[in-house]
Short mmCIF file of C-alpha atoms and ligand atoms in Angstrom, two decimals:
data_model
loop_
_atom_site.label_atom_id
_atom_site.label_comp_id
_atom_site.label_asym_id
_atom_site.label_seq_id
_atom_site.Cartn_x
_atom_site.Cartn_y
_atom_site.Cartn_z
CA MET A 61 -0.29 0.15 0.12
CA LYS A 62 2.60 2.34 0.92
CA LYS A 63 5.09 1.40 -2.45
CA VAL A 64 2.09 2.70 -4.24
CA SER A 65 1.57 5.45 -3.38
CA SER A 66 4.81 6.78 -3.05
CA ILE A 67 5.02 6.21 -7.00
CA ASN A 68 1.19 7.73 -7.57
CA LEU A 69 3.11 10.82 -5.72
CA LYS A 70 6.25 10.46 -7.88
CA PHE A 71 3.91 10.45 -11.14
CA ILE A 72 1.06 13.23 -10.08
CA LEU A 73 4.34 15.19 -9.84
CA ILE A 74 5.91 14.78 -13.11
CA ILE A 75 2.44 15.48 -14.65
CA ILE A 76 2.68 18.79 -12.51
CA LEU A 77 5.88 19.51 -13.72
CA LEU A 78 4.99 18.54 -17.71
CA ILE A 79 1.64 20.71 -16.89
CA GLY A 80 4.50 23.80 -15.91
CA VAL A 81 6.23 23.50 -18.74
CA ILE A 82 3.71 23.57 -20.88
CA VAL A 83 1.80 26.43 -19.42
CA GLY A 84 5.70 27.98 -19.25
CA SER A 85 6.11 27.40 -22.75
CA PHE A 86 2.85 28.49 -23.58
CA THR A 87 2.75 31.67 -22.28
CA ILE A 88 6.27 32.82 -23.97
CA ASN A 89 4.40 32.06 -26.82
CA PHE A 90 1.36 33.91 -26.40
CA LYS A 91 3.19 36.90 -24.87
CA GLY A 92 4.37 36.90 -28.06
CA ASN A 93 7.68 37.95 -29.71
CA SER A 94 8.46 40.96 -28.16
CA GLU A 95 7.59 40.33 -24.54
CA THR A 96 10.18 36.86 -25.05
CA GLN A 97 13.05 39.17 -26.25
CA ALA A 98 12.91 41.18 -23.56
CA THR A 99 12.84 38.21 -21.41
CA PHE A 100 15.60 37.02 -22.54
CA LYS A 101 16.94 40.37 -22.83
CA ALA A 102 16.62 41.46 -19.02
CA GLN A 103 18.51 38.45 -18.25
CA ASN A 104 21.96 38.17 -20.40
CA ILE A 105 21.99 41.46 -22.61
CA ASN A 106 21.67 45.49 -22.36
CA ASP A 107 20.43 48.15 -24.60
CA ILE A 108 23.48 49.79 -24.99
CA ILE A 109 24.86 51.12 -28.46
CA PRO A 110 27.24 50.67 -28.99
CA LYS A 111 27.29 47.27 -27.44
CA PRO A 112 30.49 47.12 -24.61
CA LEU A 113 32.86 44.62 -25.11
CA SER A 114 31.23 42.57 -21.91
CA TYR A 115 28.48 43.29 -19.99
CA LYS A 116 27.55 40.54 -17.02
CA LYS A 117 24.17 41.34 -14.86
CA GLY A 118 23.68 40.49 -10.94
CA ALA A 119 21.07 40.98 -8.69
CA GLY A 120 19.26 43.63 -7.72
CA LYS A 121 19.68 47.55 -8.60
CA PHE A 122 20.73 51.17 -7.48
CA ILE A 123 18.68 53.41 -7.35
CA LEU A 124 19.76 57.40 -7.95
CA LYS A 125 18.37 59.65 -5.53
CA LYS A 126 17.86 62.97 -5.14
CA ASP A 127 20.91 63.64 -2.51
CA ALA A 128 23.26 61.30 -4.52
CA LEU A 129 27.14 62.81 -4.62
CA ILE A 130 29.07 62.35 -7.36
CA TYR A 131 33.06 61.53 -6.22
CA VAL A 132 35.50 62.31 -8.38
CA LYS A 133 39.42 61.31 -8.22
CA GLY A 134 42.28 61.44 -10.05
CA ASN A 135 45.64 60.66 -10.21
CA SER A 136 46.87 64.00 -9.69
CA GLU A 137 45.27 66.87 -8.39
CA LYS A 138 45.36 68.40 -12.10
CA GLU A 139 43.25 64.79 -13.80
CA THR A 140 41.07 65.20 -10.56
CA GLU A 141 40.08 68.62 -12.05
CA GLU A 142 39.62 67.10 -15.15
CA ILE A 143 37.33 64.33 -14.24
CA ARG A 144 35.40 66.60 -11.68
CA LYS A 145 33.93 68.37 -15.55
CA ILE A 146 33.25 65.24 -16.62
CA ALA A 147 31.10 64.76 -13.95
CA GLU A 148 29.85 68.69 -14.21
CA PHE A 149 28.87 67.02 -17.60
CA LEU A 150 26.75 64.52 -16.26
CA ARG A 151 25.41 66.50 -13.51
CA GLY A 152 24.01 68.67 -16.39
CA LYS A 153 22.81 65.05 -18.20
CA LEU A 154 20.75 64.26 -15.10
CA LYS A 155 19.61 67.34 -14.22
CA PRO A 156 16.65 68.53 -16.75
CA SER A 157 15.06 64.72 -16.13
CA THR A 158 15.39 63.80 -12.85
CA GLY A 159 15.44 67.45 -11.28
CA PHE A 160 18.26 66.64 -8.93
CA GLU A 161 21.38 68.92 -8.62
CA LEU A 162 23.92 66.54 -7.17
CA ASN A 163 27.08 68.00 -5.91
CA ILE A 164 30.18 66.67 -7.20
CA ILE A 165 32.67 66.16 -4.77
CA LYS A 166 36.63 65.31 -5.20
CA GLY A 167 38.19 62.76 -2.92
CA ASP A 168 37.40 58.89 -2.49
CA ASN A 169 35.16 56.29 -0.21
CA PRO A 170 31.88 57.93 -1.91
CA PRO A 171 29.47 57.54 1.06
CA ALA A 172 26.44 54.69 0.04
CA GLY A 173 24.06 56.32 -2.97
CA SER A 174 27.01 57.89 -4.86
CA ILE A 175 27.93 57.86 -8.14
CA TYR A 176 32.44 57.68 -8.60
CA LEU A 177 34.71 58.51 -11.26
CA THR A 178 38.45 58.02 -10.52
CA THR A 179 41.34 56.72 -12.42
CA VAL A 180 42.54 55.60 -9.50
CA GLY A 181 43.18 51.89 -10.00
CA GLY A 182 43.16 52.15 -14.14
CA GLU A 183 45.16 49.72 -15.82
CA GLU A 184 47.01 50.65 -18.74
CA GLY A 185 45.44 48.44 -20.84
CA MET A 186 41.80 50.17 -21.21
CA GLY A 187 43.70 52.58 -23.28
CA ASN A 188 42.64 56.13 -23.37
CA GLU A 189 38.92 55.10 -24.14
CA GLY A 190 38.00 52.28 -22.70
CA TYR A 191 36.32 52.02 -18.86
CA ARG A 192 34.58 49.73 -15.98
CA VAL A 193 31.07 50.62 -15.27
CA ILE A 194 30.42 48.44 -11.62
CA THR A 195 26.86 48.97 -10.41
CA THR A 196 25.90 47.96 -6.90
CA PRO A 197 23.02 48.19 -5.23
CA GLU A 198 25.30 50.97 -2.58
CA LYS A 199 27.06 52.51 -5.32
CA VAL A 200 27.89 53.08 -9.35
CA GLU A 201 31.91 53.41 -10.28
CA ILE A 202 33.24 54.22 -13.10
CA ILE A 203 37.02 53.13 -13.58
CA ALA A 204 38.91 54.25 -16.21
CA TYR A 205 43.04 54.43 -17.03
CA LYS A 206 42.18 58.46 -18.32
CA PRO A 207 39.73 61.41 -17.93
CA GLU A 208 38.76 60.15 -21.49
CA GLY A 209 38.03 56.66 -20.57
CA LEU A 210 36.11 57.70 -18.00
CA SER A 211 33.88 60.61 -20.67
CA ARG A 212 32.84 57.15 -22.12
CA GLY A 213 31.97 55.38 -19.48
CA VAL A 214 29.53 58.46 -18.21
CA GLN A 215 27.94 58.17 -22.26
CA THR A 216 27.15 54.30 -21.20
CA LEU A 217 25.88 55.52 -17.56
CA ARG A 218 23.20 57.71 -19.37
CA GLN A 219 22.07 54.98 -21.24
CA LEU A 220 21.95 52.33 -18.00
CA LEU A 221 19.19 54.78 -16.72
CA PRO A 222 15.25 54.62 -18.25
CA PRO A 223 15.15 56.26 -21.68
CA ASP A 224 13.21 59.19 -19.63
CA ILE A 225 16.56 60.21 -18.24
CA GLU A 226 16.75 62.08 -21.49
CA LYS A 227 13.75 64.08 -21.09
CA SER A 228 14.05 68.05 -20.91
CA ALA A 229 11.67 68.17 -18.26
CA VAL A 230 11.04 66.95 -14.45
CA VAL A 231 9.84 63.26 -14.69
CA THR A 232 8.35 62.19 -11.06
CA ASN A 233 7.08 59.48 -11.80
CA VAL A 234 9.66 57.11 -12.47
CA GLU A 235 12.65 55.31 -9.79
CA TRP A 236 16.01 56.12 -11.77
CA SER A 237 17.51 52.89 -11.05
CA ILE A 238 20.12 50.79 -12.66
CA PRO A 239 20.52 47.06 -12.57
CA VAL A 240 23.86 45.71 -10.73
CA SER A 241 26.32 44.91 -13.69
CA THR A 242 30.11 44.57 -14.43
CA ILE A 243 30.81 46.44 -18.09
CA ASP A 244 34.03 46.03 -19.08
CA ASP A 245 34.66 48.24 -22.45
CA LYS A 246 37.14 49.35 -24.88
CA PRO A 247 37.20 50.18 -28.41
CA GLU A 248 38.51 48.41 -31.68
CA TYR A 249 39.51 51.57 -33.62
CA GLY A 250 40.32 54.63 -32.25
CA TYR A 251 38.75 56.97 -35.43
CA ARG A 252 34.84 56.63 -34.77
CA GLY A 253 34.14 59.94 -37.22
CA LEU A 254 30.69 61.90 -38.31
CA MET A 255 31.36 64.00 -41.23
CA ILE A 256 29.18 67.47 -41.72
CA ASP A 257 29.86 69.63 -44.93
CA VAL A 258 28.99 73.41 -43.83
CA ALA A 259 30.19 74.52 -47.40
CA ARG A 260 27.25 73.31 -49.80
CA HIS A 261 24.69 74.52 -46.00
CA PHE A 262 25.51 76.56 -43.79
CA PHE A 263 25.08 75.47 -39.63
CA THR A 264 25.63 77.96 -37.29
CA VAL A 265 27.90 76.75 -33.74
CA ASP A 266 25.03 75.33 -32.12
CA GLU A 267 23.16 73.79 -35.37
CA ILE A 268 26.50 71.44 -35.08
CA LYS A 269 27.30 71.59 -30.83
CA ARG A 270 23.79 70.21 -30.88
CA GLN A 271 24.36 67.56 -33.74
CA ILE A 272 28.07 66.23 -31.51
CA ASP A 273 26.60 66.32 -28.19
CA HIS A 274 24.33 63.85 -30.08
CA ALA A 275 26.76 62.32 -31.79
CA ALA A 276 28.44 61.63 -28.79
CA GLN A 277 26.62 59.62 -27.00
CA TYR A 278 27.10 57.28 -29.42
CA LYS A 279 31.01 57.37 -28.69
CA ILE A 280 31.51 58.95 -31.97
CA ASN A 281 34.95 60.92 -31.37
CA LYS A 282 35.88 62.66 -34.42
CA VAL A 283 34.11 65.13 -36.42
CA HIS A 284 35.59 66.60 -39.65
CA LEU A 285 34.51 69.65 -40.27
CA HIS A 286 34.09 70.11 -44.23
CA LEU A 287 34.44 73.89 -44.33
CA SER A 288 35.40 75.22 -48.22
CA ASP A 289 33.92 73.55 -51.15
CA ASP A 290 32.64 75.86 -54.45
CA GLN A 291 29.62 77.44 -52.64
CA GLY A 292 31.26 78.04 -49.34
CA TRP A 293 33.96 78.86 -47.53
CA ARG A 294 33.37 79.22 -43.85
CA LEU A 295 36.96 79.97 -41.39
CA GLU A 296 37.61 83.13 -41.01
CA ILE A 297 40.96 83.99 -42.58
CA LYS A 298 42.49 86.57 -40.45
CA LYS A 299 44.89 87.50 -44.03
CA TRP A 300 42.34 86.86 -46.60
CA PRO A 301 39.17 88.41 -45.32
CA ASP A 302 36.73 88.46 -48.34
CA LEU A 303 37.11 83.92 -47.89
CA THR A 304 34.93 84.91 -45.92
CA THR A 305 33.07 87.69 -46.52
CA ILE A 306 33.01 86.83 -50.15
CA GLY A 307 33.56 83.45 -50.67
CA GLY A 308 31.34 82.20 -47.43
CA SER A 309 28.45 85.30 -48.59
CA THR A 310 25.82 82.31 -50.13
CA GLN A 311 25.37 78.75 -50.28
CA VAL A 312 23.53 75.74 -52.45
CA GLY A 313 20.49 77.61 -54.03
CA GLY A 314 21.19 81.29 -52.53
CA GLY A 315 20.91 81.19 -49.27
CA PRO A 316 23.09 83.77 -47.27
CA GLY A 317 25.11 80.95 -46.37
CA GLY A 318 27.69 82.61 -43.27
CA TYR A 319 31.02 81.26 -42.13
CA TYR A 320 33.01 80.70 -38.18
CA THR A 321 34.85 83.64 -37.06
CA GLN A 322 38.58 81.75 -34.72
CA GLU A 323 36.35 82.68 -31.87
CA GLN A 324 33.86 80.77 -32.32
CA PHE A 325 36.05 77.99 -33.71
CA LYS A 326 38.22 77.67 -30.80
CA ASP A 327 34.81 78.13 -28.69
CA LEU A 328 33.29 74.64 -31.17
CA VAL A 329 36.82 72.78 -30.41
CA LYS A 330 36.76 73.89 -26.90
CA TYR A 331 33.07 72.38 -26.01
CA GLU A 332 33.97 69.10 -27.86
CA SER A 333 37.04 68.82 -27.01
CA GLU A 334 35.16 68.74 -22.93
CA ARG A 335 33.35 66.15 -24.61
CA TYR A 336 36.69 64.43 -25.85
CA VAL A 337 35.64 64.61 -29.23
CA GLU A 338 38.28 66.34 -31.56
CA ILE A 339 37.26 68.57 -34.54
CA ILE A 340 38.98 67.70 -37.86
CA PRO A 341 38.79 70.59 -39.94
CA GLU A 342 39.20 70.99 -44.28
CA PHE A 343 39.86 73.08 -46.81
CA ASP A 344 38.79 70.91 -49.94
CA MET A 345 41.81 71.63 -53.45
CA PRO A 346 43.17 71.69 -55.46
CA GLY A 347 38.88 70.98 -57.02
CA HIS A 348 35.71 71.96 -54.78
CA SER A 349 37.69 75.83 -54.51
CA ASN A 350 35.35 77.91 -56.37
CA ALA A 351 34.70 79.90 -52.92
CA ALA A 352 38.36 81.10 -53.05
CA LEU A 353 38.83 81.68 -56.33
CA ALA A 354 35.41 84.00 -55.85
CA SER A 355 36.94 85.79 -53.41
CA TYR A 356 40.23 86.86 -54.79
CA GLY A 357 41.55 87.64 -58.23
CA PHE A 358 44.99 86.74 -57.82
CA LEU A 359 44.02 83.21 -57.75
CA ASN A 360 43.11 82.83 -60.86
CA PRO A 361 45.06 82.38 -64.16
CA ASP A 362 43.45 85.86 -65.54
CA GLY A 363 43.72 87.86 -62.61
CA LYS A 364 39.80 88.07 -62.54
CA LYS A 365 37.63 86.67 -59.59
CA LYS A 366 34.76 83.88 -60.73
CA PRO A 367 31.57 84.12 -60.08
CA LEU A 368 29.91 82.66 -56.82
CA TYR A 369 28.13 79.36 -56.87
CA THR A 370 24.79 78.05 -55.97
CA GLY A 371 24.67 75.18 -57.98
CA THR A 372 25.80 71.46 -57.43
CA LYS A 373 27.59 70.93 -60.07
CA VAL A 374 31.29 69.13 -58.96
CA GLY A 375 34.26 69.24 -60.76
CA PHE A 376 34.80 72.10 -62.32
CA SER A 377 37.12 74.64 -59.96
CA SER A 378 41.18 73.86 -59.90
CA PHE A 379 43.63 76.43 -58.13
CA MET A 380 46.73 77.48 -59.69
CA THR A 381 49.13 74.79 -59.26
CA ARG A 382 52.51 76.06 -60.82
CA ASP A 383 52.04 79.96 -59.35
CA GLU A 384 54.17 80.72 -56.36
CA LYS A 385 51.15 82.67 -55.04
CA THR A 386 48.56 80.29 -54.64
CA TYR A 387 51.24 78.13 -52.60
CA ALA A 388 51.78 81.54 -50.13
CA PHE A 389 47.70 81.95 -49.59
CA ILE A 390 47.09 78.07 -49.07
CA ASP A 391 50.45 78.38 -46.48
CA ASP A 392 48.76 81.37 -45.03
CA VAL A 393 45.32 79.04 -44.25
CA ILE A 394 47.24 76.32 -42.98
CA ARG A 395 49.54 78.14 -40.68
CA GLU A 396 46.25 80.22 -39.28
CA VAL A 397 43.83 77.10 -39.49
CA SER A 398 46.95 74.66 -36.94
CA GLU A 399 47.37 77.62 -34.87
CA ILE A 400 43.50 77.32 -33.72
CA SER A 401 43.20 73.80 -34.26
CA PRO A 402 44.22 71.10 -31.54
CA SER A 403 43.94 68.01 -33.93
CA LYS A 404 47.03 66.72 -35.34
CA TYR A 405 44.70 66.31 -38.88
CA ILE A 406 44.79 68.63 -41.48
CA HIS A 407 42.37 67.63 -44.18
CA ILE A 408 43.06 68.72 -48.12
CA GLY A 409 41.01 67.70 -50.06
CA GLY A 410 41.72 65.91 -53.00
CA ASP A 411 38.35 64.90 -53.99
CA GLU A 412 37.16 64.92 -57.60
CA ALA A 413 39.98 67.75 -59.15
CA GLU A 414 38.31 66.65 -62.65
CA ALA A 415 39.94 70.34 -63.76
CA THR A 416 43.13 69.47 -62.83
CA LYS A 417 45.46 67.77 -64.95
CA LYS A 418 46.82 64.10 -63.50
CA PRO A 419 50.35 65.06 -63.14
CA GLU A 420 49.21 68.86 -62.45
CA TYR A 421 47.01 67.35 -59.37
CA ASP A 422 49.96 65.01 -58.10
CA TYR A 423 52.26 68.34 -58.02
CA PHE A 424 49.94 70.13 -55.99
CA VAL A 425 48.97 67.04 -53.51
CA GLY A 426 52.58 67.13 -53.14
CA ARG A 427 53.29 70.72 -52.26
CA VAL A 428 49.90 71.21 -49.67
CA SER A 429 51.08 68.17 -47.63
CA GLU A 430 54.09 69.45 -47.59
CA ILE A 431 52.61 72.65 -45.82
CA VAL A 432 50.24 70.90 -43.94
CA LYS A 433 53.81 68.44 -42.23
CA LYS A 434 55.42 72.25 -41.78
CA TYR A 435 52.92 73.35 -39.11
CA GLY A 436 53.17 69.76 -37.48
CA LYS A 437 49.96 68.59 -38.59
CA THR A 438 49.36 65.01 -40.43
CA PRO A 439 47.52 65.47 -44.03
CA VAL A 440 44.34 63.68 -44.56
CA GLY A 441 42.77 63.07 -48.13
CA TRP A 442 40.31 61.76 -49.83
CA ASP A 443 41.16 59.33 -52.99
CA PRO A 444 42.72 59.37 -55.13
CA ILE A 445 45.01 61.39 -53.15
CA ASP A 446 47.50 57.67 -52.32
CA THR A 447 47.75 57.62 -55.79
CA SER A 448 50.00 60.88 -56.62
CA SER A 449 53.82 60.17 -56.53
CA THR A 450 54.24 62.79 -54.02
CA ILE A 451 52.53 61.19 -50.99
CA ASP A 452 53.95 58.90 -49.05
CA SER A 453 52.27 57.12 -45.56
CA SER A 454 52.96 60.23 -43.76
CA VAL A 455 49.45 61.10 -45.07
CA VAL A 456 46.38 59.45 -44.45
CA LEU A 457 43.85 57.70 -47.19
CA GLN A 458 40.02 59.16 -46.73
CA ASN A 459 39.08 56.04 -48.79
CA TRP A 460 35.49 56.71 -49.90
CA LYS A 461 34.89 55.22 -53.25
CA ASP A 462 35.80 51.42 -53.37
CA SER A 463 39.72 51.18 -54.57
CA ASN A 464 43.07 52.06 -52.43
CA THR A 465 45.13 49.19 -54.31
CA VAL A 466 48.17 52.06 -53.78
CA ALA A 467 47.56 53.37 -50.42
CA ARG A 468 47.89 49.31 -49.41
CA GLU A 469 51.26 49.45 -51.33
CA LYS A 470 51.90 52.67 -49.48
CA ASN A 471 51.17 51.26 -45.99
CA MET A 472 48.79 54.48 -45.95
CA LYS A 473 46.93 54.56 -42.88
CA MET A 474 43.57 55.09 -43.61
CA ILE A 475 39.76 56.08 -42.85
CA ILE A 476 37.08 54.23 -43.99
CA SER A 477 34.41 55.84 -45.52
CA ILE A 478 33.17 53.27 -48.36
CA ALA A 479 30.62 55.97 -50.15
CA LYS A 480 28.29 53.30 -51.23
CA LYS A 481 27.82 51.61 -47.07
CA ALA A 482 28.33 54.93 -44.72
CA TYR A 483 27.65 58.03 -46.72
CA LEU A 484 24.90 59.81 -44.81
CA ASP A 485 23.42 61.28 -47.75
CA MET A 486 22.60 59.10 -49.31
CA LYS A 487 18.80 57.96 -49.38
CA TYR A 488 17.52 55.10 -47.27
CA ASN A 489 15.36 54.32 -50.54
CA GLU A 490 13.06 56.05 -53.02
CA ASN A 491 10.25 57.37 -50.40
CA THR A 492 13.97 59.82 -48.69
CA PRO A 493 12.19 63.32 -49.39
CA TYR A 494 16.02 63.92 -48.77
CA GLY A 495 19.62 63.34 -50.23
CA LEU A 496 21.19 61.60 -53.53
CA ASN A 497 21.26 58.60 -54.26
CA TRP A 498 24.32 58.21 -57.35
CA ALA A 499 25.89 55.77 -54.50
CA GLY A 500 22.78 53.41 -54.21
CA TYR A 501 20.28 53.36 -51.54
CA ILE A 502 21.57 52.62 -47.67
CA PRO A 503 18.85 51.67 -45.57
CA VAL A 504 19.66 50.93 -42.30
CA GLU A 505 20.89 47.72 -42.37
CA THR A 506 22.97 48.00 -44.87
CA ALA A 507 24.52 50.56 -42.73
CA TYR A 508 24.96 48.11 -40.16
CA LYS A 509 26.17 44.86 -42.25
CA TRP A 510 29.97 45.83 -43.53
CA ASP A 511 33.45 46.32 -41.88
CA PRO A 512 36.14 48.02 -42.15
CA THR A 513 38.45 45.44 -43.44
CA ASP A 514 36.44 44.83 -45.99
CA TYR A 515 37.49 47.34 -47.65
CA ALA A 516 41.14 47.28 -46.03
CA PRO A 517 43.75 45.22 -43.92
CA LYS A 518 42.86 46.17 -39.84
CA GLU A 519 46.25 47.01 -39.68
CA LEU A 520 46.27 50.12 -41.91
CA VAL A 521 43.36 50.85 -40.79
CA LEU A 522 42.36 53.87 -37.83
CA GLY A 523 38.67 53.66 -38.69
CA VAL A 524 35.52 54.43 -39.97
CA GLU A 525 33.43 57.97 -40.90
CA ALA A 526 30.70 58.55 -42.12
CA PRO A 527 29.54 61.65 -43.83
CA LEU A 528 26.69 64.10 -44.29
CA TRP A 529 27.25 65.89 -47.69
CA THR A 530 24.67 68.92 -47.33
CA GLU A 531 23.62 69.62 -51.21
CA THR A 532 20.26 68.65 -50.72
CA ILE A 533 20.62 69.14 -47.20
CA ALA A 534 19.37 72.33 -45.60
CA ASP A 535 18.08 71.98 -42.08
CA VAL A 536 18.42 70.33 -38.71
CA LYS A 537 15.36 68.82 -39.76
CA ALA A 538 16.89 66.93 -42.21
CA MET A 539 20.32 66.77 -41.09
CA ASP A 540 18.60 64.58 -38.21
CA TYR A 541 16.80 63.02 -40.34
CA MET A 542 19.66 61.35 -42.57
CA ILE A 543 22.27 60.96 -39.75
CA TYR A 544 19.75 59.08 -37.16
CA PRO A 545 19.26 56.35 -36.94
CA ARG A 546 21.80 55.14 -39.39
CA LEU A 547 25.09 56.66 -36.97
CA LEU A 548 24.11 54.29 -34.37
CA GLY A 549 25.21 51.45 -36.56
CA TYR A 550 28.71 52.71 -37.68
CA ALA A 551 29.14 54.18 -34.36
CA GLU A 552 28.98 50.34 -33.28
CA ILE A 553 30.65 49.57 -36.51
CA GLY A 554 33.95 51.27 -35.14
CA TRP A 555 33.56 50.34 -31.84
CA THR A 556 32.64 47.08 -30.81
CA PRO A 557 34.87 43.78 -33.37
CA LYS A 558 33.03 42.85 -35.87
CA ALA A 559 32.92 39.05 -34.12
CA SER A 560 30.12 40.20 -31.67
CA ARG A 561 28.10 42.07 -33.66
CA ASP A 562 25.33 40.90 -35.62
CA TRP A 563 22.03 42.71 -37.04
CA ASN A 564 19.48 40.44 -35.41
CA GLU A 565 21.05 41.42 -32.08
CA TYR A 566 21.63 45.24 -33.11
CA LYS A 567 18.14 45.79 -34.47
CA ILE A 568 16.57 44.75 -30.91
CA ARG A 569 18.71 47.37 -29.14
CA LEU A 570 18.45 50.04 -32.03
CA GLU A 571 14.09 49.59 -31.22
CA LYS A 572 14.91 50.51 -27.70
CA GLN A 573 16.96 53.64 -28.99
CA GLY A 574 14.14 55.02 -30.46
CA GLU A 575 12.79 55.91 -27.43
CA ARG A 576 15.59 57.42 -25.86
CA MET A 577 15.89 60.05 -29.80
CA LYS A 578 12.78 60.63 -29.15
CA ASN A 579 13.09 62.60 -25.82
CA GLN A 580 16.38 65.02 -27.00
CA GLY A 581 14.41 65.51 -29.85
CA ILE A 582 16.06 63.85 -32.78
CA ASN A 583 14.06 63.81 -35.52
CA TYR A 584 15.37 60.39 -36.80
CA TYR A 585 13.76 58.06 -39.81
CA ASN A 586 11.56 56.28 -37.60
CA ASP A 587 12.28 52.86 -39.83
CA SER A 588 8.97 50.85 -39.98
CA SER A 589 11.59 47.60 -39.92
CA ILE A 590 12.45 48.66 -36.91
CA TRP A 591 10.07 51.18 -35.05
CA GLY A 592 6.78 49.02 -36.89
CA THR A 593 4.44 51.00 -38.37
CA LYS A 594 2.74 52.72 -34.59
C1 TNX B 224 30.82 63.00 -53.57
S1 TNX B 224 32.66 61.68 -51.69
C2 TNX B 224 31.66 63.83 -53.14
C3 TNX B 224 30.76 65.17 -52.64
C4 TNX B 224 29.75 65.37 -52.93
C5 TNX B 224 29.58 63.66 -52.52
C6 TNX B 224 28.00 63.85 -52.61
C7 TNX B 224 33.57 63.36 -52.22
C8 TNX B 224 35.21 62.55 -51.43
N1 TNX B 224 32.98 64.32 -52.36
O1 TNX B 224 31.32 66.72 -53.08
O2 TNX B 224 29.70 66.45 -51.77
O3 TNX B 224 29.70 63.37 -53.68
O4 TNX B 224 27.80 63.02 -52.10
#
């Protein structure tokens, strides 16, 4: 009798277990895809873009409260002061939505409830941009080898908080919590860039700051400004003021154009350096130079100024390549820029010089590269600059066409910006209201599914850059639409190793970023393949 009942008990237990399993799996199926993904996600991955190298989730959470303190401590007083500025940036980002006025304190041993930013204990292997975020119920600690790493870690911290953190007005019904977790992170490439063409259409300093602020949250660390083209010259050069008063006076379509004074440029550079973003100035030569040729007659063979140009054709203008007046002028430009631009790079253009014969082009880019080097900077040029006999591995190639054989032979370092993958001015599809399509359509998926090593050997790759040419982009709304969400993909291609990237998994994280972008007022392209039709 006893034996029978124990068998029965086992049987009943098995039945209960089986029912449990069936009901459980049914619930998951019934709940549908998104919730299943959410459950999976909560346990195993996070929403962060670019995806960190490693993320481990524990039990519990840290809750940010209104009396929280931000402790900062560097390896020297100077470093502590630098970290204090990063803490100020963080406080500024957390304030609008939380309403909290977090106090910043120089010191270690933060009390429970604090955020702690420190380079003490940071390891050299983390590199300049690597960081670790350790979240426990008591505190959030970001450790890095350099303050720059802390600034990248702070961008990650924003993404660990609920999306409401990005709202610009106080939200009261939210718990500002971060799951207990440890993140170890560092980038694959040191160059993760965005280019903005401010020559075809001019954008103000504030518009550029806003754009860079948004890009920096995804750890973009280089912003290349295309400061001159046929349609406009956008940076004051004190020795040659007509460059901006005449050359900067219009834009595509004939609008009023504009330019940056050197003071404004310095202010922009300083603002971005506080976000650890480097500004790289470009003057496009010998082609794309009509705005300069329209400003000064002496730059032209007949001594007369060219008319200003407001169309969108390329390849018709050229500096005189065998006239020393040209080089004296360029020397002045490069000298003045090198004095106000801390970046080690100066971009000299070199693309689409169809009005310059090949031997003249070669001579010209060689001479201009020497000028750039004379002022202590590294020249960067678009292809085909690599094909010039005057150019060697002291020059960086920005590769936009799918051809860099000569650059490879010369061991030139490269920034990969292949037009058919990385051009932000290409339309997403035939319905995109702005942009061009000469390099094809670039849907969000295409923008994500490539790697710089598809185009060049890894040891030559400095990183990636996504250029926004602005022939058809006249305002901030259009700019946002073309940049977002594709820039998140480019940022991840530059940051996260190829082996850790997968479109299907990325898509889930991208979907989550939609709410954050919306909260920040970014007019992103609301792609139905990512966000559905809601
Ligand atoms: C090619 S890419 C250009 C630009 C145009 C762009 C338009 C490159 C180095 N030159 O002058 O604005 O196409 O997509």
